[in-house]
Tab-separated table of C-alpha atoms in Angstrom:
chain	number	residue	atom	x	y	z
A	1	UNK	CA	56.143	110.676	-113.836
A	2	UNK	CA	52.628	109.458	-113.897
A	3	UNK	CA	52.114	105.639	-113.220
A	4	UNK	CA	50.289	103.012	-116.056
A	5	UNK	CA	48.966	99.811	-115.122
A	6	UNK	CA	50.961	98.360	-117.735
A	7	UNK	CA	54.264	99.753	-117.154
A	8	UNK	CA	55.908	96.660	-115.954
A	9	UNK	CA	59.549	95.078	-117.178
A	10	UNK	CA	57.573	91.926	-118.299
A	11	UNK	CA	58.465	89.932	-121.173
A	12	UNK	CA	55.482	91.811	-123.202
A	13	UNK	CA	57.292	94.960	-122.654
A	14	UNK	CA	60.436	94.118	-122.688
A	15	UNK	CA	60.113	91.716	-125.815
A	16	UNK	CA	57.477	90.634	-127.355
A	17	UNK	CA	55.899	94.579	-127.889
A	18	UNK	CA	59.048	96.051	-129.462
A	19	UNK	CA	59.528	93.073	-131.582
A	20	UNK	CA	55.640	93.581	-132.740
A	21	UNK	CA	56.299	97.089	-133.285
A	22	UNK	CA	59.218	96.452	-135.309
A	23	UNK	CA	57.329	94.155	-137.434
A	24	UNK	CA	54.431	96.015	-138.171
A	25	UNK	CA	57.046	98.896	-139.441
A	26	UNK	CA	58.614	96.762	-141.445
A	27	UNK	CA	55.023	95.874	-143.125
A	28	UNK	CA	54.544	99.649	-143.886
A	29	UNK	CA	57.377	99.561	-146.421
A	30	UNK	CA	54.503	97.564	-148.685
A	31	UNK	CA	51.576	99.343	-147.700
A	32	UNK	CA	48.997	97.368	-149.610
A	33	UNK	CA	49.329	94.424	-147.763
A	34	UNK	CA	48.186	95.841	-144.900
A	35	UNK	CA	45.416	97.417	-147.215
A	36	UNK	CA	44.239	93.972	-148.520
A	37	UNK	CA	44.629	91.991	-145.671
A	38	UNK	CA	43.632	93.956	-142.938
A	39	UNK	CA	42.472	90.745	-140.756
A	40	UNK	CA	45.868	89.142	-141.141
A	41	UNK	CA	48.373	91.268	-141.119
A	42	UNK	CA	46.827	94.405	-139.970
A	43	UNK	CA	46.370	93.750	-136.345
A	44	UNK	CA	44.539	96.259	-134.980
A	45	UNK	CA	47.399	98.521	-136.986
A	46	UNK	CA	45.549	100.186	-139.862
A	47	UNK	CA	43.392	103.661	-138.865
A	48	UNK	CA	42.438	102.050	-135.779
A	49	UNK	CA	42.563	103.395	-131.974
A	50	UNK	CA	45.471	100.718	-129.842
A	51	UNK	CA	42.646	99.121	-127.240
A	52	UNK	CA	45.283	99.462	-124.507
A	53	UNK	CA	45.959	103.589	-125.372
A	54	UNK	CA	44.180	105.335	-122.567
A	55	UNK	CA	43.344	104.515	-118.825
A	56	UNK	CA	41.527	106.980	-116.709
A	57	UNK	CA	44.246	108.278	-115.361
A	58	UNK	CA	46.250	109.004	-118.427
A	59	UNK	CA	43.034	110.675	-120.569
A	60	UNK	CA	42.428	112.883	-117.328
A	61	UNK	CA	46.205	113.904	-117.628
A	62	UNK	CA	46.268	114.206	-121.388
A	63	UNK	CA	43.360	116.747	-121.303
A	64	UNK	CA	45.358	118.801	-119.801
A	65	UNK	CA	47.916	119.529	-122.934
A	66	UNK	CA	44.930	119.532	-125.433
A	67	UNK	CA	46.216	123.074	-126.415
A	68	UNK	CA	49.416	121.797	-127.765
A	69	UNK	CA	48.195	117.844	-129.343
A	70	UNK	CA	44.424	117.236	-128.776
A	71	UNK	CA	44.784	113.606	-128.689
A	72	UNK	CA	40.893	112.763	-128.467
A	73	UNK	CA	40.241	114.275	-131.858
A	74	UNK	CA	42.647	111.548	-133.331
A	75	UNK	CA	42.712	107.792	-133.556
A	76	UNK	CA	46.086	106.787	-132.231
A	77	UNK	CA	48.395	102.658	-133.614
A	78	UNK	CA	50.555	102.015	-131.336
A	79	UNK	CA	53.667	104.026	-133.009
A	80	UNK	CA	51.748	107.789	-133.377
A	81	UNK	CA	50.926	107.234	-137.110
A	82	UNK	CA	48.849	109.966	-136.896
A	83	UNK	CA	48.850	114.348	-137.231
A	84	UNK	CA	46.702	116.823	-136.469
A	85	UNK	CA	46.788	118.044	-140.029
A	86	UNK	CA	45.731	113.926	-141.075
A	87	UNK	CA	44.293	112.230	-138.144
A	88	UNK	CA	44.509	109.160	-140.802
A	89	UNK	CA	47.493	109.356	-142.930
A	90	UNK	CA	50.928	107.864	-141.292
A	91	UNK	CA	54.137	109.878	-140.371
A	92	UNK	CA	57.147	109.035	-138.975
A	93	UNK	CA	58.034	107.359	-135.824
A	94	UNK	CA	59.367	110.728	-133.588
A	95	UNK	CA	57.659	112.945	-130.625
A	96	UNK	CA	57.518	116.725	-131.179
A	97	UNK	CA	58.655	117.190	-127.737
A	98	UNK	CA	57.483	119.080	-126.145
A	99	UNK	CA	54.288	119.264	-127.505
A	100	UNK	CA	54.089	115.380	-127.365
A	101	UNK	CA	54.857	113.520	-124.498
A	102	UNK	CA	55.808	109.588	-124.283
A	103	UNK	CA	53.776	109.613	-121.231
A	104	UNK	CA	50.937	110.991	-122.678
A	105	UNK	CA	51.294	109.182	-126.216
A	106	UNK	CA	52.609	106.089	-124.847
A	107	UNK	CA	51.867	105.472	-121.045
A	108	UNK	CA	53.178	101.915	-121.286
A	109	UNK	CA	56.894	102.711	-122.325
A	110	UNK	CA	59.619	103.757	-119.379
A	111	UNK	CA	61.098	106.972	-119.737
A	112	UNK	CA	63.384	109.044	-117.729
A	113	UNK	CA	61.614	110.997	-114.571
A	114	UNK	CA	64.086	114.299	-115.235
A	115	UNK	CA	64.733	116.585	-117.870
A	116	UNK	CA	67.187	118.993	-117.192
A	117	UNK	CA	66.244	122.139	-119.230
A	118	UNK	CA	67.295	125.737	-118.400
A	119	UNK	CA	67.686	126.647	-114.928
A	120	UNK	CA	64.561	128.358	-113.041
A	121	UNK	CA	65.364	129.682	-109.897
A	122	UNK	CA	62.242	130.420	-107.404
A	123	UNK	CA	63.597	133.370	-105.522
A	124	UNK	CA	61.019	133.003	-102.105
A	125	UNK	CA	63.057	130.610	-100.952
A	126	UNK	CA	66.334	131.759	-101.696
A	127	UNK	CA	69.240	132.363	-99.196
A	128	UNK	CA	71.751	133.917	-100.491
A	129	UNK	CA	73.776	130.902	-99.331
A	130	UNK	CA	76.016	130.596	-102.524
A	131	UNK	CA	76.007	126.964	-102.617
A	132	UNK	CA	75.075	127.119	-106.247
A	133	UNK	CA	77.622	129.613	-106.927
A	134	UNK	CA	80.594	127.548	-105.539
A	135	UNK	CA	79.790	124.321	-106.945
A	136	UNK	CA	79.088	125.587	-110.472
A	137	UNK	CA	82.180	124.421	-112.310
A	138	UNK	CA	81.313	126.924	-115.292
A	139	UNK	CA	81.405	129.883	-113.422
A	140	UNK	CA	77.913	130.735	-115.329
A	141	UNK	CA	75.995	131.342	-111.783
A	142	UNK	CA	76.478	135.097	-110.455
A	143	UNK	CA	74.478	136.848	-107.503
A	144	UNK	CA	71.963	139.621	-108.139
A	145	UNK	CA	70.421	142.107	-105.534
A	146	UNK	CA	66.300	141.755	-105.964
A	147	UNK	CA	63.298	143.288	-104.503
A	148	UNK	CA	61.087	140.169	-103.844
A	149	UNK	CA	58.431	139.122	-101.169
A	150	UNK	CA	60.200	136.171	-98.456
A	151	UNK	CA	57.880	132.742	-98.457
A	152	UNK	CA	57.453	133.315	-95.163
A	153	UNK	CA	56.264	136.888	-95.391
A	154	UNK	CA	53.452	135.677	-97.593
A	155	UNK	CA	52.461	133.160	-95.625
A	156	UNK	CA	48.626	132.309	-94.602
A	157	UNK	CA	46.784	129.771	-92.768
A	158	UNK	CA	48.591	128.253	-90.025
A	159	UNK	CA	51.614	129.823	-90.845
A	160	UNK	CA	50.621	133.226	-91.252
A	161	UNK	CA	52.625	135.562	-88.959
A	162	UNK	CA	55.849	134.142	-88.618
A	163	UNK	CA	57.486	136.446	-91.118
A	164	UNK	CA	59.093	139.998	-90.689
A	165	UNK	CA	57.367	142.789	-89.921
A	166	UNK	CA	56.911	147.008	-92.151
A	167	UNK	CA	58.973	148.868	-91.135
A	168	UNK	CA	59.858	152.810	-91.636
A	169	UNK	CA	62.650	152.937	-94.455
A	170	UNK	CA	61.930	149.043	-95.454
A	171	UNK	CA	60.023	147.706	-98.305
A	172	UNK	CA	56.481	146.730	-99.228
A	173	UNK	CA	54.319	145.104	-101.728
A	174	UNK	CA	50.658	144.891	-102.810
A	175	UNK	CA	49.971	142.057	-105.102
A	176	UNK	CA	48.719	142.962	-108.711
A	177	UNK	CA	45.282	141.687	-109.090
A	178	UNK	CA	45.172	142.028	-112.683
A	179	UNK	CA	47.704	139.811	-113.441
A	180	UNK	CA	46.222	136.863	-111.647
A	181	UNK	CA	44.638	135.408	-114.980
A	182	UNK	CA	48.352	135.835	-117.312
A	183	UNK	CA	49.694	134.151	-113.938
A	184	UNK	CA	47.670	131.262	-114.454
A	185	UNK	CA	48.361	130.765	-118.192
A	186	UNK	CA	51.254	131.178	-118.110
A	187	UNK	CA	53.938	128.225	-119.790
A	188	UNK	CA	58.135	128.012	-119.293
A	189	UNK	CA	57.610	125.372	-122.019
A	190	UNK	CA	56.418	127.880	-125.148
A	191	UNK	CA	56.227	131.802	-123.378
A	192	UNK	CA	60.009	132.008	-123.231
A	193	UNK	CA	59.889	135.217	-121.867
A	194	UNK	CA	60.214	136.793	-117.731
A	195	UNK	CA	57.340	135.942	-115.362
A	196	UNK	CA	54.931	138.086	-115.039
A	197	UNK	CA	55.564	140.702	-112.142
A	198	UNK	CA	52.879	139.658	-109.257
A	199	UNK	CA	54.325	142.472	-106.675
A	200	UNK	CA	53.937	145.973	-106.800
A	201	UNK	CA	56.775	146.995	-104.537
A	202	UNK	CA	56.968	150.278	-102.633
A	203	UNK	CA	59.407	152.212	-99.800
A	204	UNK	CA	57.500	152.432	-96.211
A	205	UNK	CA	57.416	155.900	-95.706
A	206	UNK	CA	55.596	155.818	-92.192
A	207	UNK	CA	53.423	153.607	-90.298
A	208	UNK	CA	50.455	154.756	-87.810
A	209	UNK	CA	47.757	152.465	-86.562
A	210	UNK	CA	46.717	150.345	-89.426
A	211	UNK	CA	47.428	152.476	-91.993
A	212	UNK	CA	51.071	152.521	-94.071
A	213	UNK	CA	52.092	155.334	-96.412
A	214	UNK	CA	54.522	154.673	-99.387
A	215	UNK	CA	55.924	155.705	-101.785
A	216	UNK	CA	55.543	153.333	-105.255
A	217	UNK	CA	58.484	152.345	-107.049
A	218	UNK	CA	57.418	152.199	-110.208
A	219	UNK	CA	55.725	155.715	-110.414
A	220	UNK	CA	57.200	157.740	-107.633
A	221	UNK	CA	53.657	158.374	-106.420
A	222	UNK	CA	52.407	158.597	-102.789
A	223	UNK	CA	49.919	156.719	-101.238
A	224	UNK	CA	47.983	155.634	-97.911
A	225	UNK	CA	47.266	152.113	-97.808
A	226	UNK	CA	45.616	149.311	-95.025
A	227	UNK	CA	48.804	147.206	-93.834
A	228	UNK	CA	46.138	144.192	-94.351
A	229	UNK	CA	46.703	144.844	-98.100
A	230	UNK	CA	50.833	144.699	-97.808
A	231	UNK	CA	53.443	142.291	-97.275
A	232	UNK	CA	56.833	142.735	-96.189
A	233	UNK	CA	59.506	143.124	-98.851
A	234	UNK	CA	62.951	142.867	-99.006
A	235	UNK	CA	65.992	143.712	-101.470
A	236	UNK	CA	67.345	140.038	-101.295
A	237	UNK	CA	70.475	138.761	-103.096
A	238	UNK	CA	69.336	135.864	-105.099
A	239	UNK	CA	71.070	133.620	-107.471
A	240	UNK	CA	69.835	134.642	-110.413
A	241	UNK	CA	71.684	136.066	-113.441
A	242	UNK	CA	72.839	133.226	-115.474
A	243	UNK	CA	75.001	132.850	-118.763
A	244	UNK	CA	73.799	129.985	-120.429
A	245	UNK	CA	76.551	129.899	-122.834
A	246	UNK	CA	78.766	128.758	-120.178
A	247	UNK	CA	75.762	126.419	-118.552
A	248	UNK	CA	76.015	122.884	-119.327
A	249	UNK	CA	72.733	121.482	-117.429
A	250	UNK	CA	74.877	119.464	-115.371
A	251	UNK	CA	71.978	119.818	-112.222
A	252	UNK	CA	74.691	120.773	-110.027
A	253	UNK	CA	73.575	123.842	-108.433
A	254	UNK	CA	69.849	122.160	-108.267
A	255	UNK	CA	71.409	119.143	-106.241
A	256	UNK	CA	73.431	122.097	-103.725
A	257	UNK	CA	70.831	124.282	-103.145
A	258	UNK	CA	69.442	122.934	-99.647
A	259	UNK	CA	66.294	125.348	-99.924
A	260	UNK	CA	63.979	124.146	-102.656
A	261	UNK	CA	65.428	127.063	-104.499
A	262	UNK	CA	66.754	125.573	-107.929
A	263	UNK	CA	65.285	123.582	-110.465
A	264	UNK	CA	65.741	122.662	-114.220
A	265	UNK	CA	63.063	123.427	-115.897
A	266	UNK	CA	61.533	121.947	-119.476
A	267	UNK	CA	62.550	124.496	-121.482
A	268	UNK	CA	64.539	123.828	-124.173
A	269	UNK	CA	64.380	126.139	-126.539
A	270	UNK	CA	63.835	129.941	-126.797
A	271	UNK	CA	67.708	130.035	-125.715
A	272	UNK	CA	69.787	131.588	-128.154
A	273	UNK	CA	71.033	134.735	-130.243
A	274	UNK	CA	73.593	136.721	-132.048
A	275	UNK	CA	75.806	138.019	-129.326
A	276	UNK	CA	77.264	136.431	-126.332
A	277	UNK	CA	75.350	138.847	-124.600
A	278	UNK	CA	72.447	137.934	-125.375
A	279	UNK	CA	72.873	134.755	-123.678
A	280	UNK	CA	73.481	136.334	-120.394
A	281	UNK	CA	69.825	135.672	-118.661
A	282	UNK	CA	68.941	138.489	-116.110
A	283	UNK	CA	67.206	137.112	-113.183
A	284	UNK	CA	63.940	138.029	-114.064
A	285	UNK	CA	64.355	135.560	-117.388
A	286	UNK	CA	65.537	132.646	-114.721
A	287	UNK	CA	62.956	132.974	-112.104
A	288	UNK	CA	60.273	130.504	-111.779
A	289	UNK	CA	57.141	130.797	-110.140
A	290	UNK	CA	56.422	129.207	-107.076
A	291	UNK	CA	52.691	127.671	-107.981
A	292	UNK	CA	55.271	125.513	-110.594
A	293	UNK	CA	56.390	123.730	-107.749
A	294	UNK	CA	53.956	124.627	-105.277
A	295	UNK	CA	54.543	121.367	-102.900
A	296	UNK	CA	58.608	121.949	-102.691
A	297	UNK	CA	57.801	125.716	-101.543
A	298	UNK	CA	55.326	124.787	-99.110
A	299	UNK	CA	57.802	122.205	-97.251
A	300	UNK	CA	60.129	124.881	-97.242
A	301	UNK	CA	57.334	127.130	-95.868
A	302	UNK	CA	56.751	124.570	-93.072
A	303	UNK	CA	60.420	124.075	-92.307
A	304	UNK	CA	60.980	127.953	-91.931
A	305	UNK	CA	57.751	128.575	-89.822
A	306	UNK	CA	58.518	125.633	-87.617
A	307	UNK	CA	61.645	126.935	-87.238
A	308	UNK	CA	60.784	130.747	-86.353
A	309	UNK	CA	57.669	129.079	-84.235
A	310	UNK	CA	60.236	127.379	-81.771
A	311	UNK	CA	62.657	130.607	-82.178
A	312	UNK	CA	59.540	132.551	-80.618
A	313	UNK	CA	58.394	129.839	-78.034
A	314	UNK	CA	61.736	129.643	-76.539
A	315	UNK	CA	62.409	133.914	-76.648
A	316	UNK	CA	58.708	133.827	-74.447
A	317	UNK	CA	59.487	131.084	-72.231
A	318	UNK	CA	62.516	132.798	-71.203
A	319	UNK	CA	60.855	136.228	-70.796
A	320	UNK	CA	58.126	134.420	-68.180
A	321	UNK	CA	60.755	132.642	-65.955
A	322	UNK	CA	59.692	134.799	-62.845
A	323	UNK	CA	62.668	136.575	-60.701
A	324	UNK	CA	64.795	134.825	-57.873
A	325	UNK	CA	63.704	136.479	-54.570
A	326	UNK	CA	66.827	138.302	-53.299
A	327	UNK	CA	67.733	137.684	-49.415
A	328	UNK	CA	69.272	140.416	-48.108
A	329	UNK	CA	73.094	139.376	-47.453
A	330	UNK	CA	74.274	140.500	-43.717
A	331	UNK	CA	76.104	143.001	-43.144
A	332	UNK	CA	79.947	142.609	-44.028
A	333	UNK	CA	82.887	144.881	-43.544
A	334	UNK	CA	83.495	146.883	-46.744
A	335	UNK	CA	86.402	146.542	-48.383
A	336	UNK	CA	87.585	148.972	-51.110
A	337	UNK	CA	88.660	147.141	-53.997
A	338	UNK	CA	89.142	149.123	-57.197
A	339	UNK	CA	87.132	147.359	-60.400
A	340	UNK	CA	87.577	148.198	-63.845
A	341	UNK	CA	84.499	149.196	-65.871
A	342	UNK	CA	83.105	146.179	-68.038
A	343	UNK	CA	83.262	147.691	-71.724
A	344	UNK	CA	80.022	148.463	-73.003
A	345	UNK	CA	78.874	146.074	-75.482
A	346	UNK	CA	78.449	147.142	-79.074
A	347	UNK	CA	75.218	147.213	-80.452
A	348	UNK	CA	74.929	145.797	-84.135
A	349	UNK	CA	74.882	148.084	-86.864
A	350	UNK	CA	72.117	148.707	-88.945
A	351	UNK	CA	71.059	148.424	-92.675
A	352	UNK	CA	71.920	151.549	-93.355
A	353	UNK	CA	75.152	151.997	-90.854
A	354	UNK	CA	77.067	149.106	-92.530
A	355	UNK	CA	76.415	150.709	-96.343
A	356	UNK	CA	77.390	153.923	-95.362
A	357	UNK	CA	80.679	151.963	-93.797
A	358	UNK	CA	81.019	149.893	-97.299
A	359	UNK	CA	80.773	153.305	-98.717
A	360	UNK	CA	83.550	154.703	-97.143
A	361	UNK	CA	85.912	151.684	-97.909
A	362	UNK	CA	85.130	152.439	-101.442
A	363	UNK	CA	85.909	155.867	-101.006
A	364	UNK	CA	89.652	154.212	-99.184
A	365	UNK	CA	90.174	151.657	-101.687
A	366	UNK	CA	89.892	154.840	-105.058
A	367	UNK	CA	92.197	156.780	-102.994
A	368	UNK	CA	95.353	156.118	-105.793
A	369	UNK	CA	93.472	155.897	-108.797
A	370	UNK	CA	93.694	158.700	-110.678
A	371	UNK	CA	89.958	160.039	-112.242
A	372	UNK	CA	91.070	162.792	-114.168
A	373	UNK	CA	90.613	161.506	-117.512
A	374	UNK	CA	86.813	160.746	-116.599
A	375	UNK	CA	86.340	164.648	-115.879
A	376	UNK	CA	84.286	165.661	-112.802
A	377	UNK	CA	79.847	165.774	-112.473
A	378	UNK	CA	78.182	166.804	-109.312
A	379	UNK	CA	75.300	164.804	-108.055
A	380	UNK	CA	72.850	167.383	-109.472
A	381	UNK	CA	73.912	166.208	-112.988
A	382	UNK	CA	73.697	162.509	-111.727
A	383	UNK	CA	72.053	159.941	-114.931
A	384	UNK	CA	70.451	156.840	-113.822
A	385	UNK	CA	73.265	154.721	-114.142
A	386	UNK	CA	70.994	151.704	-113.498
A	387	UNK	CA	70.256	151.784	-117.457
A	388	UNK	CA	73.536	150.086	-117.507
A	389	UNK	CA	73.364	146.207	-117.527
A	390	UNK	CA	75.117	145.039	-114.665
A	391	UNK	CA	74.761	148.359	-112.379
A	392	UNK	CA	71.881	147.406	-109.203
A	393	UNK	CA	71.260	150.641	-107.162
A	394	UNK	CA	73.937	149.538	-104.379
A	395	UNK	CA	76.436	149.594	-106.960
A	396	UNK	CA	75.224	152.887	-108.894
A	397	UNK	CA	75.983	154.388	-104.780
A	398	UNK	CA	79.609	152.809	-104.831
A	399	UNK	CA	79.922	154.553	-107.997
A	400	UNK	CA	78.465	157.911	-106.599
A	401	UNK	CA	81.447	157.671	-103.983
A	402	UNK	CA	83.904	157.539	-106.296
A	403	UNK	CA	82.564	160.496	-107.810
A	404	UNK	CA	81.137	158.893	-110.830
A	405	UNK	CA	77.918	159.974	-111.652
A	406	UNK	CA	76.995	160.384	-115.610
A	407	UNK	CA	77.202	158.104	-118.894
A	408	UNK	CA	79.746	160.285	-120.179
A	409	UNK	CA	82.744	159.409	-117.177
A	410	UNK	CA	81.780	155.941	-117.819
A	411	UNK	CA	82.326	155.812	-121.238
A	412	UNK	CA	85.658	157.576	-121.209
A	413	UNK	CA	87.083	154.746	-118.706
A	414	UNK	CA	90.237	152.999	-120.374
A	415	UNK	CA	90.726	149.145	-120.055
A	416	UNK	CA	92.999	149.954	-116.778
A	417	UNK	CA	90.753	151.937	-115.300
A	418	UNK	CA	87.714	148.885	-115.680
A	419	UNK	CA	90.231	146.730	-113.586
A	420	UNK	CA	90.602	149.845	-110.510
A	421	UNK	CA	86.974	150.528	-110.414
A	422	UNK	CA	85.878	146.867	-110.695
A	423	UNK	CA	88.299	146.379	-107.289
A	424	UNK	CA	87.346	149.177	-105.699
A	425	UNK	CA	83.619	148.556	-105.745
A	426	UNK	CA	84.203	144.955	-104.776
A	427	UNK	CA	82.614	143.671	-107.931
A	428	UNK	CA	82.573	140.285	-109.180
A	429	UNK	CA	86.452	139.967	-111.087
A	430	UNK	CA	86.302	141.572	-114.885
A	431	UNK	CA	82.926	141.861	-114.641
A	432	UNK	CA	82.924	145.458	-115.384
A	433	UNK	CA	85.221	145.094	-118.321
A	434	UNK	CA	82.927	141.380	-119.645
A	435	UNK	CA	79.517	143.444	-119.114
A	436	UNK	CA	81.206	146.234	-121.587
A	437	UNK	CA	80.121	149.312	-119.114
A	438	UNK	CA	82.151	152.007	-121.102
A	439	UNK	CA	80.327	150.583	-124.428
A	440	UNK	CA	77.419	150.515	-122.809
A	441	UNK	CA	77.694	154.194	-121.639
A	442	UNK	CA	78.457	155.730	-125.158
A	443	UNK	CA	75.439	154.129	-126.652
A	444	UNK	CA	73.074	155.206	-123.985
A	445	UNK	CA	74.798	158.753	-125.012
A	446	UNK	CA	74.412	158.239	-128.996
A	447	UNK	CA	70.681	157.592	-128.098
A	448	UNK	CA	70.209	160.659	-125.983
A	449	UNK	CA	69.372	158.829	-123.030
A	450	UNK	CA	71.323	160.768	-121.066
């Protein structure tokens, strides 16, 4: 919170101000007085600017919310008894937060440093450490697979480098130029709405020289592109779908996150609705930019480039220790000794070894539940099950395995048959059966979506 020179717990402040204040109210109830003797009793209090309103500091800072109160249009007394509407006329004693601002109308009083509003999650710097998730005593905090560009893989300056690298099968993403302006306008205080998308994300379809061909997301479409113009991408799990029906802005999950990744934003309203669903947030409503809180993200920049700096230093040190001269032993009797082979050591599976092994302990797990009431579909009349809050594409491929592939076995699924498939697919407890996925299903068919 900004600073004023006056901001002291003196007995001006603390006393003799608030007492004045009180005073001068208490004139207002007889507003003629004030009228006819503005020397005596008006004190500086009638249609006239407080001399101590504005230092430097806090006019520069004011400027910048002229959109919402334009303060130098208006003579301020020292309890706001002025509007836009009538710069001159009095009205009551309250701050349209947040639109007004005690540190903006009123430098000199104290006021708490934190606000907790709705949660904002900045998902650069998230881990996936579900720190948030255990501590949240609400159970309101739930873990969402995300395409989004790593802090580190954006990096430039000094720190440029340091992140991952494209790769054949792996993600990209070219940022949208024309949404640089919307980026800077935009508010969490009034848009109450998702961020603006800044990435256009893609799948690497092959990589030669300096060139990268992919294949867009969002249209399907192929392309050649400079790997200058991309950064690496990667479907993270984030913390991000939140029900703030449940949330109590307790600042819990902000204090656990050890990566700069939570914060409680000033948004207060824009958070309500007719169903209890529409209180669920999806993780695009809770993100937050990172240019909000631009100086957290860049000391969690520093930490992770420091960190993958010394990682690298110590992998090439090792590499350049040069080889121990062998002496040639003399010659000994041999002696036949029988020595078991060492097992080979297993290599570590890759991205797409350990789904298709998750895949086929789905496919273990469904072996007793009985599907014939859902009816059987092939994969060639497979609907986009993503439609479906609550379904990522991981989840739609669990599904696949079990042999579920259109709206129409979904919405045939009895209230026992939620509970199977929910433990089969590993899913987050009744979250099938709370998300209302059979509901879901028959609507999508009423509209023909299917």
């Amino acid at each position: 919170m900004p600073t004023h020179p006056q901001a002291k717990p003196n007995f001006r402040n603390l006393f003799w101000y608030p007492f004045k204040i009180t005073l001068i109210t208490a004139l207002r109830t007889f507003p003629f007085l004030g009228r006819m003797f503005p020397k005596k009793l008006g004190m500086g209090y009638h249609n006239t600017s407080h001399p101590e309103f504005l230092d430097d500091a806090s006019e520069h800072r004011a400027k910048g919310r002229a959109k919402y109160n334009d303060i130098s249009n208006q003579e301020f007394a020292p309890d706001r008894v002025t509007s836009d509407l009538f710069p001159s006329l009095w009205k009551p004693q309250t701050v349209q937060y947040p639109y007004e601002r005690l540190e903006d109308m009123e430098p000199w009083l104290f006021v708490p440093g934190n606000y907790n509003g709705r949660i904002g999650v900045i998902w650069e710097t998230c881990t996936a450490c579900k720190m948030c998730v255990n501590i949240c005593p609400n159970d309101c905090l739930h873990m969402t697979t995300e395409l989004r560009v790593d802090v580190l893989d954006n990096a430039e300056g000094e720190y440029e480098g340091y992140g991952a690298e494209l790769e054949v099968g792996g993600y990209a993403a070219k940022f949208r130029e024309e949404v640089t302006e919307e980026l800077e306008s935009f508010d969490l205080i009034t848009a109450h709405s998702a961020p603006p998308s800044e990435w256009r994300f893609a799948q690497v379809l092959d990589l030669s020289g300096s060139t990268a061909t992919v294949r867009w997301n969002d249209s399907g479409q192929e392309e050649v592109l400079a790997q200058s113009e991309l950064r690496t991408a990667d479907d993270q799990i984030v913390s991000g779908r939140i029900d703030i029906g449940r949330c109590m802005f307790c600042g819990l999950c902000m204090e656990a996150c050890g990566f700069t990744s939570f914060f409680m934003t000033n948004e207060y309203d824009g958070m309500s609705g007719f169903t209890r669903q529409d209180l669920w947030f999806d993780a695009n409503r809770t993100r937050v930019l990172p240019s909000v809180h631009q100086e957290a993200v860049d000391g969690e920049l520093a930490k992770r480039a420091t960190k993958e700096r010394d990682k690298r230093a110590k992998k090439a040190a090792k590499a350049a220790k040069p080889e121990v001269e062998v002496v040639e032993p003399t010659p000994v009797v041999e002696e036949k000794v029988e020595v078991k082979p060492e097992p080979e050591e297993e290599k570590p599976l890759s991205k797409e070894e350990k789904k298709e092994a998750e895949l086929l302990r789905v496919k273990e797990r469904s072996k007793n539940i009985d599907f014939d009431i859902l009816g059987t579909a092939s994969a060639d009349e497979k609907d986009d099950l993503k439609t479906i809050k609550g379904v990522g594409p991981f989840i739609e491929e669990k599904l696949n395995a079990l042999g579920i592939f259109t709206f129409s076995q979904i919405s045939k699924m009895t209230s026992e048959l939620e509970d199977q498939v929910n433990e089969a697919i590993e899913f987050f407890p009744g979250r099938v059966k709370r998300d209302e996925w059979a509901k879901q299903a028959k609507e999508l068919l009423d509209k023909g979506d299917a």
